Each structure stands twice: as C-alpha cells, then as structure tokens.
Short mmCIF file of C-alpha atoms in Angstrom, two decimals:
data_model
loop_
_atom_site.label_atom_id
_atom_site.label_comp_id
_atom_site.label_asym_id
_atom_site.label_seq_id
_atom_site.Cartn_x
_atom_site.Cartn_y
_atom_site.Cartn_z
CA UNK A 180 -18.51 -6.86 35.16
CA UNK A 181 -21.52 -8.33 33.36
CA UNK A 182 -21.73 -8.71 29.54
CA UNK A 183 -24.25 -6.03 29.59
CA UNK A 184 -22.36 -3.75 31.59
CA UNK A 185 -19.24 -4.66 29.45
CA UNK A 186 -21.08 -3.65 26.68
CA UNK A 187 -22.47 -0.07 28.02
CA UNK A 188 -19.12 0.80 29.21
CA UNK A 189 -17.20 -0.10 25.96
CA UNK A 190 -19.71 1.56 23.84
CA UNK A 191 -19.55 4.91 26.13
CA UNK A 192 -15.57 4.62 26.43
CA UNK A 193 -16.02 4.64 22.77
CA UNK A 194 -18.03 7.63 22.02
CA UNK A 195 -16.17 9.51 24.86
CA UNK A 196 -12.26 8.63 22.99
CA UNK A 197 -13.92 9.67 19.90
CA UNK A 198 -15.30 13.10 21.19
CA UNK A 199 -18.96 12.43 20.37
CA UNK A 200 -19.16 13.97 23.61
CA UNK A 201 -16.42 16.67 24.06
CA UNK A 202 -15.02 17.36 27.14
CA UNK A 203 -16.62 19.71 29.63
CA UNK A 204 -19.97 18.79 28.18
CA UNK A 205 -23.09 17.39 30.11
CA UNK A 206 -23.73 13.61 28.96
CA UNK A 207 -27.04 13.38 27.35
CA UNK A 208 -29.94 11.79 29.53
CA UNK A 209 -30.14 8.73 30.58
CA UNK A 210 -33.10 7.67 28.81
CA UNK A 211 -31.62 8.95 25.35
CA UNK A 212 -28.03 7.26 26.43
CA UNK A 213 -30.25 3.70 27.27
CA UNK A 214 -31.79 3.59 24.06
CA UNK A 215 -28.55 5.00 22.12
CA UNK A 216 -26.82 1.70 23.49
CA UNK A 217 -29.75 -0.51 23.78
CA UNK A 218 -29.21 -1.36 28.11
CA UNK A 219 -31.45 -0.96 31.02
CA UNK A 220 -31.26 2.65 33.07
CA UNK A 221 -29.12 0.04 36.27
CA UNK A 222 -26.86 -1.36 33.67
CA UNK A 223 -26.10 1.96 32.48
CA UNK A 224 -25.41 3.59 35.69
CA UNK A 225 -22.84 1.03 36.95
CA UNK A 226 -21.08 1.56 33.66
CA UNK A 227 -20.99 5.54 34.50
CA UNK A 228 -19.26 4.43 37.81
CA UNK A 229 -16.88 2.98 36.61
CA UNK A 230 -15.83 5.74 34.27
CA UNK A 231 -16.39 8.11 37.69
CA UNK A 232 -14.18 6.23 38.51
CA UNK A 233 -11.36 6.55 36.10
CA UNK A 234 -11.61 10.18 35.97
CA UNK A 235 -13.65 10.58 32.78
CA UNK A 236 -17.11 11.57 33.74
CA UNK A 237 -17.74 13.86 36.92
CA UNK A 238 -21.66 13.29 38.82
CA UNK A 239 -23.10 16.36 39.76
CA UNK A 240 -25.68 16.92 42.13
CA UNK A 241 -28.58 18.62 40.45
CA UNK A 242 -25.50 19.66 37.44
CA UNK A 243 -25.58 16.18 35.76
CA UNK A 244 -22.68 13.91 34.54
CA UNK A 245 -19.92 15.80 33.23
CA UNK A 246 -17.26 14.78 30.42
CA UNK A 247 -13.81 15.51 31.79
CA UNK A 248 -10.96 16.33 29.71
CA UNK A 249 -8.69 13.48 29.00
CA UNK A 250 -5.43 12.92 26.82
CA UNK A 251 -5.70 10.62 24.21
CA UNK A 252 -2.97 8.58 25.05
CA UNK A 253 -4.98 7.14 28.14
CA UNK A 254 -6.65 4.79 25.40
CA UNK A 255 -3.68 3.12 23.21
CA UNK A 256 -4.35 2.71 19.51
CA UNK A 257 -2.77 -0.58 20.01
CA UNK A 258 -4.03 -3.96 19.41
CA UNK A 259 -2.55 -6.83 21.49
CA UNK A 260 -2.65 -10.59 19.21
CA UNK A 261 -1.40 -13.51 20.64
CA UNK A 262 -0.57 -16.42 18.29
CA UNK A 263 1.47 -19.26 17.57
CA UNK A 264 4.14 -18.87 15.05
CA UNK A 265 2.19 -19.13 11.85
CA UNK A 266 3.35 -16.79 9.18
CA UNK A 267 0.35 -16.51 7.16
CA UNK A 268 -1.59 -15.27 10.79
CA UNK A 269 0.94 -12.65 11.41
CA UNK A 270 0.93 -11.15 8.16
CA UNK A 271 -2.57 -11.40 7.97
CA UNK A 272 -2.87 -9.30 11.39
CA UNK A 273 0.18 -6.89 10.85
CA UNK A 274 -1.97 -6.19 7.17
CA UNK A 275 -5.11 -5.70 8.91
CA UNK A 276 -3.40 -3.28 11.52
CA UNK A 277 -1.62 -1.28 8.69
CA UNK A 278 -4.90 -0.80 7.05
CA UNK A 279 -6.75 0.51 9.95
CA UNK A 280 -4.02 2.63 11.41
CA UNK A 281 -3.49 0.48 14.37
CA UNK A 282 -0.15 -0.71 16.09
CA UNK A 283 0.29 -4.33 16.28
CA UNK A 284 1.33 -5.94 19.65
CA UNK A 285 2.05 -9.79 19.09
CA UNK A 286 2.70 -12.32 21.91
CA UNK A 287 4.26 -15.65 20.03
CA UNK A 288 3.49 -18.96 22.08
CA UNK A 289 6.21 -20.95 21.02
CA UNK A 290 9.03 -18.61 22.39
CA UNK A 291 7.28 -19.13 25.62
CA UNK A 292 6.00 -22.67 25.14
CA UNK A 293 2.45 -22.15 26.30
CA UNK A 294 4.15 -21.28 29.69
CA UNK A 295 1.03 -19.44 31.17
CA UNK A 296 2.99 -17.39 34.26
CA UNK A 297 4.44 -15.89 31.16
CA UNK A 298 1.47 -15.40 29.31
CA UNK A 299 -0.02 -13.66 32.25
CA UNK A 300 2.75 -10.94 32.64
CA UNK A 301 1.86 -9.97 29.01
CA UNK A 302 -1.78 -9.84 29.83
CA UNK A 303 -1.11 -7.48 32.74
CA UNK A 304 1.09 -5.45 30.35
CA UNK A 305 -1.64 -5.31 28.01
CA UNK A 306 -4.16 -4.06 30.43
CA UNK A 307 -1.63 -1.65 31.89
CA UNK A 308 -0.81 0.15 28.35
CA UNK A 309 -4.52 0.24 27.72
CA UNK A 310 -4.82 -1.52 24.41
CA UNK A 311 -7.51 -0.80 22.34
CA UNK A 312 -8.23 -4.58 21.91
CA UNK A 313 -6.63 -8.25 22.72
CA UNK A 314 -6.99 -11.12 19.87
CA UNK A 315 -6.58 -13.75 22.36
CA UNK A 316 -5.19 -17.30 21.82
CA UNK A 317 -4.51 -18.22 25.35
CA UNK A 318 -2.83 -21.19 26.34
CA UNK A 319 -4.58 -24.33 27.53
CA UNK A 320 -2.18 -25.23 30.42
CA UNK A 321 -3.02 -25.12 33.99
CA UNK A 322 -3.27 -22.74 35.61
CA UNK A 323 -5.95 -20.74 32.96
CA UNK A 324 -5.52 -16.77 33.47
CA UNK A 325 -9.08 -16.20 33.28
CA UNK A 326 -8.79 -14.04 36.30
CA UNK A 327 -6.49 -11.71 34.84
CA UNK A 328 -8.57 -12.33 31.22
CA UNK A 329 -11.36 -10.84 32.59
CA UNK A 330 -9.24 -8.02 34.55
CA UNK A 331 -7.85 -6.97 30.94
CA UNK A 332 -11.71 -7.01 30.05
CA UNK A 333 -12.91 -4.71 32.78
CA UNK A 334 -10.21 -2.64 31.59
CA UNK A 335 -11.56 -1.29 28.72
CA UNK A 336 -9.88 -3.63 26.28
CA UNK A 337 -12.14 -5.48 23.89
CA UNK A 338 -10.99 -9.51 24.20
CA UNK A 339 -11.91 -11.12 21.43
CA UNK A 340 -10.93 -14.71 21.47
CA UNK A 341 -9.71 -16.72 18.20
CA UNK A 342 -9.13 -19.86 19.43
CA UNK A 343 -10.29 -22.04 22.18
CA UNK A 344 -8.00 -22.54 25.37
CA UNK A 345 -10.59 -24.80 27.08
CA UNK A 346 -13.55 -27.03 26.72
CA UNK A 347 -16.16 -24.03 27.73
CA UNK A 348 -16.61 -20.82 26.00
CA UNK A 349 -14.67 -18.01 26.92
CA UNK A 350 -16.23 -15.36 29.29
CA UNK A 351 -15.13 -12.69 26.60
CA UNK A 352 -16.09 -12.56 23.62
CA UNK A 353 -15.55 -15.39 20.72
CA UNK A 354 -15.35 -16.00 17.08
CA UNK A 355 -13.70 -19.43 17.19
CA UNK A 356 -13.76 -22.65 14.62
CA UNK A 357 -16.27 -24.85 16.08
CA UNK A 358 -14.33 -28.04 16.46
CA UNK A 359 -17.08 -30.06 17.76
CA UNK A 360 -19.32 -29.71 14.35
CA UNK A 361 -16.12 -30.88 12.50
CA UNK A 362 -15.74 -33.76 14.23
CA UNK A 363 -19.81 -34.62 14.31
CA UNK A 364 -19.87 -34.03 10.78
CA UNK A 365 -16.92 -36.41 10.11
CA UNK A 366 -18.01 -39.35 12.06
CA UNK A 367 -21.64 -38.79 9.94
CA UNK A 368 -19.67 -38.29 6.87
CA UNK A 369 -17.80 -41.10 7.32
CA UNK A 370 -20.37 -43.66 8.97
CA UNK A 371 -22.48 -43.05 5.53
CA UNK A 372 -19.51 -43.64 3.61
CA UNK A 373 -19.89 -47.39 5.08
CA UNK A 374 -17.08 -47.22 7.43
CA UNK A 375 -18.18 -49.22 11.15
CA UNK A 376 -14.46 -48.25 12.48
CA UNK A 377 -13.90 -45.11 13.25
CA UNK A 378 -10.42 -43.87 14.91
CA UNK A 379 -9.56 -39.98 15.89
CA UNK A 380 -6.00 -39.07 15.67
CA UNK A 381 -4.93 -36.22 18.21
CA UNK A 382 -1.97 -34.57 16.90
CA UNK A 383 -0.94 -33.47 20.68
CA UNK A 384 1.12 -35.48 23.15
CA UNK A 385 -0.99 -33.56 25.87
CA UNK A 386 -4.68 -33.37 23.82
CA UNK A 387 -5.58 -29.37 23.09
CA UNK A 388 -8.72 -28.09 23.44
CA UNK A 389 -9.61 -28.50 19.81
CA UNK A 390 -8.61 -32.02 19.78
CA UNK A 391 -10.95 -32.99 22.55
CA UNK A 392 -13.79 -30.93 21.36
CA UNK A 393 -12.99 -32.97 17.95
CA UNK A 394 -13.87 -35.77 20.26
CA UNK A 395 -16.88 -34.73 21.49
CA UNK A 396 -17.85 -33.79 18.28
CA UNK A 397 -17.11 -37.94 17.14
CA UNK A 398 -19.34 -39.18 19.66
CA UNK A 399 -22.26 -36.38 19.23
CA UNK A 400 -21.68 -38.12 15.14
CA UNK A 401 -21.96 -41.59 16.22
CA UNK A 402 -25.07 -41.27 18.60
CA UNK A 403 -27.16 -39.29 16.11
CA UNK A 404 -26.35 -41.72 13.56
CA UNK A 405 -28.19 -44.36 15.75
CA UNK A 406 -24.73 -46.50 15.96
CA UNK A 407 -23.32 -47.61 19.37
CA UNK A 408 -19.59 -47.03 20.50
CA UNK A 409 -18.02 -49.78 22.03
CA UNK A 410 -14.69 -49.71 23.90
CA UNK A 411 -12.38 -47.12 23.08
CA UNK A 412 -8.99 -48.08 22.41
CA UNK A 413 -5.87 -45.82 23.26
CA UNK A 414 -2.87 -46.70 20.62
CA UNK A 415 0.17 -44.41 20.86
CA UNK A 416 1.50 -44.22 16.98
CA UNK A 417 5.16 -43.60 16.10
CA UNK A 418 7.12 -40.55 16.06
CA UNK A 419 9.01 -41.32 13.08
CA UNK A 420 6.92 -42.48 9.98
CA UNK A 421 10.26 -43.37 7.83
CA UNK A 422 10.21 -46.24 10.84
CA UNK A 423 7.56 -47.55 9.05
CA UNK A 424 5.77 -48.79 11.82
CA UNK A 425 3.11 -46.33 11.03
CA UNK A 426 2.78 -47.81 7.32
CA UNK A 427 2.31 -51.09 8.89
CA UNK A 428 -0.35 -50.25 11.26
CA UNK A 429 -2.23 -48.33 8.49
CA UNK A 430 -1.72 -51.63 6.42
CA UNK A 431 -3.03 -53.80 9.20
CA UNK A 432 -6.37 -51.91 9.62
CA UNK A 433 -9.77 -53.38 8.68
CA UNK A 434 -11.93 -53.05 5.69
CA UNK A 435 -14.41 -50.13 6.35
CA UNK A 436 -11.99 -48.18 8.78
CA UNK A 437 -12.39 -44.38 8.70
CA UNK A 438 -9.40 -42.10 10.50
CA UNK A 439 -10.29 -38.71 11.36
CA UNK A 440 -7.11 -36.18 11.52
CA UNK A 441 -7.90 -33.06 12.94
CA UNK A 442 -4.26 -31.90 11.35
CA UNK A 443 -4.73 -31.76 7.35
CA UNK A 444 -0.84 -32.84 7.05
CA UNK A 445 -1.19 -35.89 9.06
CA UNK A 446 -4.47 -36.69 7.29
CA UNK A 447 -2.58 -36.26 3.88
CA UNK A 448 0.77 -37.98 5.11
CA UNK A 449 -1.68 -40.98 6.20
CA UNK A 450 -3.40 -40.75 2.86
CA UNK A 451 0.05 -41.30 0.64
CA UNK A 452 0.68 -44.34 3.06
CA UNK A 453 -2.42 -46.13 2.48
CA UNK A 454 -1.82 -45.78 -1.29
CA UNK A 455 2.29 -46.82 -0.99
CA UNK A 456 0.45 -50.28 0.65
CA UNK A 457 -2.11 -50.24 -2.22
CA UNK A 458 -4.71 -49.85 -0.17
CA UNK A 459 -8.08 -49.74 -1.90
CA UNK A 460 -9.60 -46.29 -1.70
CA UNK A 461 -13.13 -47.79 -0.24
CA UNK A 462 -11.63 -49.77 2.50
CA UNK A 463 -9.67 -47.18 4.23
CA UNK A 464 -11.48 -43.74 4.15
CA UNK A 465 -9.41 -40.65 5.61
CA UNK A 466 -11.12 -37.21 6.44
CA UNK A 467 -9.29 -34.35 8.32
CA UNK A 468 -9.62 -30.84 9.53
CA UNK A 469 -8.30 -27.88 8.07
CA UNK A 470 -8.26 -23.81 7.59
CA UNK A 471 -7.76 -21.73 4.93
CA UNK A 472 -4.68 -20.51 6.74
CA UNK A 473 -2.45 -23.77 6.70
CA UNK A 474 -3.11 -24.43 2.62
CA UNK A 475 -4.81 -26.84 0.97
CA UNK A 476 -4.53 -30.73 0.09
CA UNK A 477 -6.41 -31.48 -2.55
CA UNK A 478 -6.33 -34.98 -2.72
CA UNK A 479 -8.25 -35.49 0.89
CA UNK A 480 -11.79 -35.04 2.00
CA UNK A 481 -11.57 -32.44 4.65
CA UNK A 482 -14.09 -30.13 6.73
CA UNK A 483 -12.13 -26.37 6.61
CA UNK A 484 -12.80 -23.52 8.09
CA UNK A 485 -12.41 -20.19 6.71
CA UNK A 486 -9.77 -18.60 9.41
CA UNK A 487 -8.92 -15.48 6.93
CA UNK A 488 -12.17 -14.48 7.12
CA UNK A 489 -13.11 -15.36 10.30
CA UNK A 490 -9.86 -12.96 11.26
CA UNK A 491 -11.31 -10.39 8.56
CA UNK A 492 -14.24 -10.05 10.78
CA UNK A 493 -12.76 -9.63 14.05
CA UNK A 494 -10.26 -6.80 13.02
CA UNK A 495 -13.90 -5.48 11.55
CA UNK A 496 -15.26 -5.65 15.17
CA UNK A 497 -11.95 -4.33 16.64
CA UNK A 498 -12.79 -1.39 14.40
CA UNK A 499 -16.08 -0.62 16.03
CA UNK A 500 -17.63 -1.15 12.74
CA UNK A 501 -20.10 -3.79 14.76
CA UNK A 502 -21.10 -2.33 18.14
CA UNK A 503 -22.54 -5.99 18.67
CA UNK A 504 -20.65 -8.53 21.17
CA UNK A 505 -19.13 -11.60 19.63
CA UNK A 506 -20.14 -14.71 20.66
CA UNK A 507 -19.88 -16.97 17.76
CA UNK A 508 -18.79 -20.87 16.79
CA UNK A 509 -17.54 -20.62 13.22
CA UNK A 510 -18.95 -23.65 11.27
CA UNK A 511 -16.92 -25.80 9.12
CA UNK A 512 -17.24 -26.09 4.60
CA UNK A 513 -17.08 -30.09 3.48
CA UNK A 514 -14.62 -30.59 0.44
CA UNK A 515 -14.33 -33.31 -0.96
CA UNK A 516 -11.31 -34.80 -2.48
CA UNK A 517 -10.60 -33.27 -6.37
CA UNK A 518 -7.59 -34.59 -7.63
CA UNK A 519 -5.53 -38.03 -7.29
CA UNK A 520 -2.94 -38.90 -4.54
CA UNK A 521 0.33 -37.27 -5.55
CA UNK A 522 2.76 -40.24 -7.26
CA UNK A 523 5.57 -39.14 -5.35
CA UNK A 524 8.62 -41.54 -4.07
CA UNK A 525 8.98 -40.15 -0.74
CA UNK A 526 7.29 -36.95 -0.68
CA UNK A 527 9.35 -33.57 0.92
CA UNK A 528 6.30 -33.30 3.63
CA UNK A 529 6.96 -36.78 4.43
CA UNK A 530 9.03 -35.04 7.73
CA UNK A 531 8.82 -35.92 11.39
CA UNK A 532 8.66 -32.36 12.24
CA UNK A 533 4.66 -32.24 11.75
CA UNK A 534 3.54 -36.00 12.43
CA UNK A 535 0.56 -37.13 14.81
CA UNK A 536 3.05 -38.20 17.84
CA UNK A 537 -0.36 -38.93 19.94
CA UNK A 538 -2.99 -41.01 20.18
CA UNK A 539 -5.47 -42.74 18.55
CA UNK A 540 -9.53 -43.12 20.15
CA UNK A 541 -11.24 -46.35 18.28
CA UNK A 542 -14.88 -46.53 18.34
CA UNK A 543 -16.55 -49.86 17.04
CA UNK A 544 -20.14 -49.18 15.48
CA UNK A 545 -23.33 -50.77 14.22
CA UNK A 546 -23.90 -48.52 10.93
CA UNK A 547 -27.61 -50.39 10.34
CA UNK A 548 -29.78 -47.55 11.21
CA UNK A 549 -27.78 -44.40 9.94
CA UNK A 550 -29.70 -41.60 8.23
CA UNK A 551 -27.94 -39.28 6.11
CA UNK A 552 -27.84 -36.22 8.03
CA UNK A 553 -24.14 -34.93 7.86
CA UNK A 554 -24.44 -32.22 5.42
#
C-alpha cells in the first residue's frame, strides 16, 4: 500500500468508525471524497477496495458505494507502544492514554531482549486485535520485521515510529530524534571549541542505530568544518570504571581532545573523572546527548532533545487531531554547561550498571579552516 493510499484509507476508515457516514448510506462522490482527503480519483478507488474488501463499503452498479453496518469493536480503541523499560516513557504514555480514553497496550524490550521472533508475534497480535495505533520502537536485530511492520500498516493501524531501528527511515510514519544533527553539531561545536581530537563513545557492545547515525553525524561535522579525518582508531574501554583503567586513559589523553557521549551518564561519569585527575577544563572538552526523558546534568554541555514533547505530539496525531502523515527528524536544543562539577568523593551514579562498555572512533583533524557554523 502506498503512502497515499495509506493515507485515503486511514482517513475514510476514520470517518466511517466515527459515523460521519452512517451505515446504509451512499458515500458521497468521488470528486467531493478526493478533495475532502486531498488524493487523486485512482488513489482513492484502491483505498475503497480495500474496504470492499473488509466488508465495510458495498459497490453498486449504477446504486453507488454503500456504507455497511459494522460493530464497533472491529476497530479497537487500543493503542499498542513498544518501549524499553523507562519509567518516565510509560507513565508518560499510560497518562496520555488515560486522557484520551484509550487502552494502553505496552510491549517492554528488555523482558524479551530485543529478540525480534518475539517482537513479531506481538506485531501480528497487534494487527489481529485491530489497534487503533502502534508507537513503534522496534528492535534493531536481524532479522527487521518490516514485512510484518508494514502488514500491521495495511491493516488499518496507524504506525508511528519513536525511535529508529535502522540506518534508513521507516516506511511508516516517523517522529524520531535526529541523531545525525546531534552528532554534526557536536563535532562543529567541539572543533570551534579548539579541540583537533575528536573520539565518539558508543554506549552499545553491538552499536544501535542511534549510535551509528551519531557517527555519521561526526563525520558530516568534520567535513563541513573543512578538517580532514585521519585513521580511525577502535579502543574497547573498561567495564568497570572503579578499575580505574578508564581514569587513566582519560588522564592519558591529549591537550585539545573532545569525547562525544551519546549517553548523558557516561558523558557526566567521564566529566567527574577528568576533574578527580585535575584535568584542566580547556584541554579535555566533553559534550553528550540527551532527552528530556532521562533528566538532566547540569554540569555538561549537551545537545537534548525534547522526547516529552515529541511523545505529546504523537499521542496528538494518534488522536486524529492532525490528519497529516508524520514524517519528521526531531532536531536537537544546545545547552551549555550551568553549574560546576559536583565535589563528590565517589559519586552514587558512579555504578557499572550504566557505563560505556563499547567503543571508542578517534578522528585526527586539521581545525585551520573551520567556520563557525554549528549553531
């Protein structure tokens, strides 16, 4: 099914759960239905197929199309969100859900650990209860469901993806943070800053999505800056900073050496380590990614993004209060650091259970011809 025909179809689905047209009625004409929903006369008639098809419109010869009575349970006021245990999400969605009158369906990664044979028996449950829409955060292990993603799509479910599962867009519709700007705008950020070292910490043994689009994002920074990467360098770090083999590799970095975490903890745990080794604050610069969702460390320059509104505006969408498709990269904010590093012994998020375990990408560059085009 075609975006357009996606479109026509959800839009008519809509208006047909909703009784705009009762049942038993004659569908308006074509030409007032094309202009209603903004789609070409072909687009629309392959969307009134397929609801021939399901048993909600009848074709007529010489009558017309005809609206067939239906029982609303055929279209579930349930709305399927898949996540990974974050508490703050949940809430967010189960809030959201309350407030609109919907029933919340939530599929929680980590019981499953990303296995995606069990990720696709809950999308064919999904389209076999007929949800009224699917927040999906897929998982980005082979093999992708994108089969059965679009199947649940061509269902009659609105997919609305919140988080990327693979280097290309979805085929659904997206509102997703736009990892790729984050990590441009750090490498600019931090090549005007006077760094000519910059290293990207994944924070995945097996790099997600987000990480490598972070990557991308690095080396889209460096090349616009007019600076030239040289070999990249794979260093594994420890999984245990109270080791302190992670202090000591911090310690041993060069002057004008800028990490970029795309986890804000890491990036803050790596910040209270540089200042344990008194290192000076303009030798060692640290930025790192972050959303509005995981809290806030004030002490490091980070690019967030706004994930509770982002989510705001997709339960909006789910809500047919915007009949227009979703296809959207959510740009990051830049704030910069406001207070001091905490003066803290051994601080209580000093734990192994959220540390970079991964690797480390080094780019050498020449910072002589850099404009300052970041922000």
């Amino acid at each position: 099914m075609s975006p357009r025909v996606q479109k026509a179809y959800r839009l008519l689905l809509r208006d047909l759960d909703t009784c705009h047209f009762p049942p038993r009625s004659l569908l308006p004409p074509s030409r007032e239905l094309c202009g209603k929903y903004d789609v070409s006369r072909p687009t629309l008639g392959k969307a009134i197929s397929l609801l021939v098809q399901e048993d909600r419109l009848q074709s007529r010869q010489g009558a017309g199309t005809i609206v067939l009575p239906h029982s609303r349970r055929e279209r579930a006021h349930i709305v399927s969100c898949m996540a990974i245990m974050n508490n703050a999400l949940v809430m967010h969605a189960q809030h959201r859900a309350l407030e609109l009158g919907y029933v919340l369906n939530i599929f929680l990664h980590q019981e499953t650990e990303w296995d995606p044979r069990i990720e696709r028996r809950f999308l064919e449950r999904v389209r076999e209860q007929k949800s009224h829409a699917l927040l999906a955060f897929c998982s980005p292990l082979k093999p992708a469901n994108d089969d059965m993603l679009q199947a649940v799509a061509d269902s009659g479910v609105r997919v609305i993806h919140t988080e990327h599962y693979r280097i290309e867009p979805p085929d659904q519709e997206y509102l997703m943070p736009d990892y790729a700007a984050a990590g441009r705008l750090a490498a600019r950020y931090l090549l005007e800053s006077g760094c000519t070292s910059l290293r990207v910490l994944g924070h995945w043994t097996r790099p997600s999505p987000s990480s490598l689009l972070t990557e991308i994002g690095v080396a889209q920074g460096i090349a616009e800056a007019g600076a030239r990467p040289a070999e990249r360098m794979l260093l594994a770090t420890a999984p245990d900073y109270e080791s302190g083999l992670v202090a000591r590799r911090l310690a041993a970095l060069p002057a004008q050496t800028g990490l970029i975490y795309p986890a804000l903890e890491s990036g803050a745990k790596a910040i209270w380590l540089l200042r344990s080794n008194h290192k000076k604050p303009d030798t060692i610069k640290v930025v790192a990614l972050s959303d509005t969702l995981k809290g806030s460390c004030p002490w490091i320059d980070r690019f967030q993004f706004d994930t509770i509104d982002m989510h705001d505006r997709i339960w909006n969408a789910v809500n047919n209060r915007d009949d227009q498709p979703l296809r959207e990269l959510l740009a990051p904010t830049f704030l910069p650091a406001s207070v001091p590093v905490p003066q803290l012994d051994h601080p209580d998020w000093l734990s192994h259970d959220c540390l970079p375990e991964k690797a480390e990408r080094n780019y050498v560059v020449n910072t002589e011809s850099i404009t300052p085009q970041w922000r």
